[in-house]
Amino acid sequence: MSDRPSQRQATPTHGPTELEAAVLGTVARRGPCTAYAVRKAFLDAPSTYWSGSAGAIYPLVARLEERGLLSARERPWGRGTKKLLSLTDAGRRTLRRWLAPPLPVWVAAHTADPVRTRLFYLEALPAAERVRFVDDAETKTRLYLAHVRGETQRLAAEGDPFEMLAARGIEIELEARLTWLQEVRATVGRHAAEEEADGTHH
Amino acid sequence: MSDRPSQRQATPTHGPTELEAAVLGTVARRGPCTAYAVRKAFLDAPSTYWSGSAGAIYPLVARLEERGLLSARERPWGRGTKKLLSLTDAGRRTLRRWLAPPLPVWVAAHTADPVRTRLFYLEALPAAERVRFVDDAETKTRLYLAHVRGETQRLAAEGDPFEMLAARGIEIELEARLTWLQEVRATVGRHAAEEEADGTHH
DNA sequence: ATCCCCATGTAAATTGTTACATGATTCG
DNA sequence: CGAATCATGTAACAATTTACATGGGGAT
């Protein structure tokens, strides 16, 4: 497939990066809020994709202000002030353009699943160890899935529908991984059995 | 969930980054090969996660050589030479340790799906546009899925089983996304219908 | 001969990470 | 009053991207 975008590095013509758009989106969802609140939203999110580190958010917010996508007004806080961020019209347009179809092709492609990445190279492991890999992947996926299911239920009751649907999407993705791991187990298990039968294990 | 790793930044104690391990794994799979061949493997891979740019691979390979995980021997090529990379014993150990269970918790967590990310912020779009978003996501996912299915079939015949299983994993993930998009469509479609009924669209 | 692939890099810029630093506020 | 949280940053560093640069080999 062609069309190899950056996702990480901003190219003036290609709209915001994923993180930039996520910041705009967060401000849109919350309404006027501090950079710290945006940061905390990433910090609290279960994903490890964005760390929400101060060193990422504050410079990013400053860039978005410079580009006129966010505006800040000071709000008294203690004896100083804090900065409440809002979307400008341009910011809202940018967010909508990022969301609106047609999606770039790469957005609809497959994700980078570190379990799948490892499987791709699993040949480097002895056959018996491969079985343990699959077992471990399954156990940990199940564990994580249980947690996400709790979240989904909570959001179904109190959250907004989009947050809930996103959590539901995670559920479905993890269930799919479990299905896949069954197939993997079949192949990997057969290899291990054959090796055992050969007596080539030591 | 705790345990927030970098995935991108090497921490001496925490083993290789994903990209470093993928390079080691690629050399392990191919046997002795040039840095260019590794680079091309990433370039040809359908994933946009790693660009396989020269600026990423060559310095990375140099780092891995310095750390004694890869060794290079010169092979005559034209009037000069090219460098054939092999795994050292330490390199093989590092790769195995990266592959072997127990997996770090974050590896078994959900992936960063840009479609899901967008859905999380979809409220910022007018209701009618949201329906078009879902339609477009479905169409593009289906298209991509068709391509991957072809790949899987090809690999089932000729490829090694791990490559095939990885492709199969992508198939299952994309099928799961389609399932999820059905659920999303139900909610999003209902909202749009309600808005239409209200006559609040303009 | 021309074009595309093989092959190896470097340079500048950007982005993000970890870690540090500081202070105010709120809650128990 | 002490601890956790809110709030805002900066500094050093690492990794990666884009773009540039160069040259040999093989096929049409």
PDB file of N, CA and C (backbone and C1' of nucleotides) in Angstrom, chain A residues 8-10 19 51 53 55-56 63 77-79, chain C residues 13-20 23-26:
ATOM      1  N   ARG A   8       3.401  11.479  13.238  1.00  0.00           N
ATOM      2  CA  ARG A   8       4.128  11.993  14.388  1.00  0.00           C
ATOM      3  C   ARG A   8       4.725  13.376  14.093  1.00  0.00           C
ATOM      4  N   GLN A   9       5.133  13.561  12.878  1.00  0.00           N
ATOM      5  CA  GLN A   9       5.770  14.812  12.505  1.00  0.00           C
ATOM      6  C   GLN A   9       4.761  15.648  11.720  1.00  0.00           C
ATOM      7  N   ALA A  10       4.639  16.897  12.107  1.00  0.00           N
ATOM      8  CA  ALA A  10       3.670  17.747  11.430  1.00  0.00           C
ATOM      9  C   ALA A  10       4.195  18.180  10.065  1.00  0.00           C
ATOM     10  N   LEU A  19      -1.508  13.394  17.872  1.00  0.00           N
ATOM     11  CA  LEU A  19      -1.489  13.954  19.231  1.00  0.00           C
ATOM     12  C   LEU A  19      -2.068  15.356  19.263  1.00  0.00           C
ATOM     13  N   SER A  51       2.201   9.502  26.556  1.00  0.00           N
ATOM     14  CA  SER A  51       2.540   9.482  27.975  1.00  0.00           C
ATOM     15  C   SER A  51       1.823  10.597  28.726  1.00  0.00           C
ATOM     16  N   SER A  53       3.159  13.370  29.252  1.00  0.00           N
ATOM     17  CA  SER A  53       4.195  14.041  30.032  1.00  0.00           C
ATOM     18  C   SER A  53       4.104  15.542  29.830  1.00  0.00           C
ATOM     19  N   GLY A  55       6.410  17.566  29.432  1.00  0.00           N
ATOM     20  CA  GLY A  55       7.307  17.966  28.358  1.00  0.00           C
ATOM     21  C   GLY A  55       6.719  17.797  26.975  1.00  0.00           C
ATOM     22  N   ALA A  56       5.663  17.011  26.857  1.00  0.00           N
ATOM     23  CA  ALA A  56       4.995  16.871  25.566  1.00  0.00           C
ATOM     24  C   ALA A  56       3.863  17.887  25.446  1.00  0.00           C
ATOM     25  N   ARG A  63       2.489  25.568  20.840  1.00  0.00           N
ATOM     26  CA  ARG A  63       2.505  25.568  19.367  1.00  0.00           C
ATOM     27  C   ARG A  63       1.102  25.791  18.806  1.00  0.00           C
ATOM     28  N   TRP A  77      -6.643  32.311  39.963  1.00  0.00           N
ATOM     29  CA  TRP A  77      -6.453  31.042  40.680  1.00  0.00           C
ATOM     30  C   TRP A  77      -5.481  31.341  41.803  1.00  0.00           C
ATOM     31  N   GLY A  78      -5.983  31.307  43.045  1.00  0.00           N
ATOM     32  CA  GLY A  78      -5.146  31.683  44.175  1.00  0.00           C
ATOM     33  C   GLY A  78      -4.741  33.129  44.003  1.00  0.00           C
ATOM     34  N   ARG A  79      -3.444  33.386  44.162  1.00  0.00           N
ATOM     35  CA  ARG A  79      -3.011  34.770  43.990  1.00  0.00           C
ATOM     36  C   ARG A  79      -2.416  34.973  42.601  1.00  0.00           C
TER      37      ARG A  79
ATOM     38  P    DA C  13      17.834  23.599  10.596  1.00  0.00           P
ATOM     39  O5'  DA C  13      16.499  22.842  11.000  1.00  0.00           O
ATOM     40  C5'  DA C  13      15.685  22.273   9.971  1.00  0.00           C
ATOM     41  C4'  DA C  13      14.610  21.446  10.600  1.00  0.00           C
ATOM     42  C3'  DA C  13      14.026  22.061  11.876  1.00  0.00           C
ATOM     43  O3'  DA C  13      12.631  22.232  11.677  1.00  0.00           O
ATOM     44  C1'  DA C  13      14.606  19.767  12.213  1.00  0.00           C
ATOM     45  P    DT C  14      11.736  22.767  12.843  1.00  0.00           P
ATOM     46  O5'  DT C  14      11.061  21.445  13.395  1.00  0.00           O
ATOM     47  C5'  DT C  14      10.702  20.412  12.486  1.00  0.00           C
ATOM     48  C4'  DT C  14      10.148  19.239  13.269  1.00  0.00           C
ATOM     49  C3'  DT C  14       9.336  19.640  14.499  1.00  0.00           C
ATOM     50  O3'  DT C  14       8.086  18.999  14.395  1.00  0.00           O
ATOM     51  C1'  DT C  14      10.991  18.009  15.059  1.00  0.00           C
ATOM     52  P    DT C  15       6.893  19.289  15.371  1.00  0.00           P
ATOM     53  O5'  DT C  15       6.859  18.017  16.317  1.00  0.00           O
ATOM     54  C5'  DT C  15       7.130  16.743  15.770  1.00  0.00           C
ATOM     55  C4'  DT C  15       7.507  15.793  16.873  1.00  0.00           C
ATOM     56  C3'  DT C  15       6.759  16.022  18.186  1.00  0.00           C
ATOM     57  O3'  DT C  15       5.969  14.882  18.413  1.00  0.00           O
ATOM     58  C1'  DT C  15       9.080  15.601  18.550  1.00  0.00           C
ATOM     59  P    DG C  16       4.804  14.818  19.470  1.00  0.00           P
ATOM     60  O5'  DG C  16       5.480  14.021  20.653  1.00  0.00           O
ATOM     61  C5'  DG C  16       5.883  12.677  20.435  1.00  0.00           C
ATOM     62  C4'  DG C  16       6.977  12.331  21.401  1.00  0.00           C
ATOM     63  C3'  DG C  16       6.573  12.437  22.867  1.00  0.00           C
ATOM     64  O3'  DG C  16       6.450  11.130  23.411  1.00  0.00           O
ATOM     65  C1'  DG C  16       8.760  13.312  22.449  1.00  0.00           C
ATOM     66  P    DT C  17       6.033  10.975  24.953  1.00  0.00           P
ATOM     67  O5'  DT C  17       7.401  10.594  25.676  1.00  0.00           O
ATOM     68  C5'  DT C  17       8.290   9.651  25.051  1.00  0.00           C
ATOM     69  C4'  DT C  17       9.502   9.473  25.948  1.00  0.00           C
ATOM     70  C3'  DT C  17       9.132   9.528  27.423  1.00  0.00           C
ATOM     71  O3'  DT C  17       9.592   8.391  28.119  1.00  0.00           O
ATOM     72  C1'  DT C  17      10.837  11.148  26.916  1.00  0.00           C
ATOM     73  P    DT C  18       9.214   8.286  29.657  1.00  0.00           P
ATOM     74  O5'  DT C  18      10.484   8.889  30.404  1.00  0.00           O
ATOM     75  C5'  DT C  18      11.780   8.351  30.163  1.00  0.00           C
ATOM     76  C4'  DT C  18      12.806   9.161  30.945  1.00  0.00           C
ATOM     77  C3'  DT C  18      12.518   9.260  32.437  1.00  0.00           C
ATOM     78  O3'  DT C  18      13.727   8.991  33.130  1.00  0.00           O
ATOM     79  C1'  DT C  18      12.762  11.438  31.523  1.00  0.00           C
ATOM     80  P    DA C  19      13.704   8.822  34.724  1.00  0.00           P
ATOM     81  O5'  DA C  19      14.151  10.284  35.191  1.00  0.00           O
ATOM     82  C5'  DA C  19      15.173  10.955  34.468  1.00  0.00           C
ATOM     83  C4'  DA C  19      15.284  12.391  34.971  1.00  0.00           C
ATOM     84  C3'  DA C  19      14.917  12.580  36.438  1.00  0.00           C
ATOM     85  O3'  DA C  19      15.998  13.240  37.071  1.00  0.00           O
ATOM     86  C1'  DA C  19      13.803  14.173  35.092  1.00  0.00           C
ATOM     87  P    DC C  20      15.932  13.592  38.645  1.00  0.00           P
ATOM     88  O5'  DC C  20      15.692  15.171  38.601  1.00  0.00           O
ATOM     89  C5'  DC C  20      16.583  15.954  37.811  1.00  0.00           C
ATOM     90  C4'  DC C  20      16.017  17.359  37.675  1.00  0.00           C
ATOM     91  C3'  DC C  20      15.730  18.043  39.012  1.00  0.00           C
ATOM     92  O3'  DC C  20      16.505  19.229  39.066  1.00  0.00           O
ATOM     93  C1'  DC C  20      13.926  18.321  37.502  1.00  0.00           C
ATOM     94  P    DG C  23       9.528  28.605  44.724  1.00  0.00           P
ATOM     95  O5'  DG C  23       7.949  28.540  44.919  1.00  0.00           O
ATOM     96  C5'  DG C  23       7.133  29.384  44.110  1.00  0.00           C
ATOM     97  C4'  DG C  23       5.772  28.774  44.036  1.00  0.00           C
ATOM     98  C3'  DG C  23       5.036  28.677  45.393  1.00  0.00           C
ATOM     99  O3'  DG C  23       3.914  29.510  45.319  1.00  0.00           O
ATOM    100  C1'  DG C  23       4.686  26.794  44.043  1.00  0.00           C
ATOM    101  P    DA C  24       3.146  29.985  46.545  1.00  0.00           P
ATOM    102  O5'  DA C  24       1.627  29.861  46.104  1.00  0.00           O
ATOM    103  C5'  DA C  24       1.236  29.987  44.735  1.00  0.00           C
ATOM    104  C4'  DA C  24      -0.036  29.182  44.556  1.00  0.00           C
ATOM    105  C3'  DA C  24      -0.967  29.218  45.769  1.00  0.00           C
ATOM    106  O3'  DA C  24      -2.283  29.503  45.333  1.00  0.00           O
ATOM    107  C1'  DA C  24      -0.451  26.969  45.198  1.00  0.00           C
ATOM    108  P    DT C  25      -3.455  29.681  46.338  1.00  0.00           P
ATOM    109  O5'  DT C  25      -4.123  28.241  46.279  1.00  0.00           O
ATOM    110  C5'  DT C  25      -4.517  27.697  45.018  1.00  0.00           C
ATOM    111  C4'  DT C  25      -5.183  26.347  45.259  1.00  0.00           C
ATOM    112  C3'  DT C  25      -6.228  26.328  46.376  1.00  0.00           C
ATOM    113  O3'  DT C  25      -7.348  25.632  45.872  1.00  0.00           O
ATOM    114  C1'  DT C  25      -4.657  24.613  46.715  1.00  0.00           C
ATOM    115  P    DT C  26      -8.792  25.822  46.542  1.00  0.00           P
ATOM    116  O5'  DT C  26      -9.091  24.310  46.937  1.00  0.00           O
ATOM    117  C5'  DT C  26      -8.689  23.265  46.045  1.00  0.00           C
ATOM    118  C4'  DT C  26      -8.655  21.944  46.798  1.00  0.00           C
ATOM    119  C3'  DT C  26      -9.692  21.814  47.911  1.00  0.00           C
ATOM    120  O3'  DT C  26     -10.213  20.493  47.849  1.00  0.00           O
ATOM    121  C1'  DT C  26      -7.564  21.342  48.767  1.00  0.00           C
TER     122       DT C  26
END
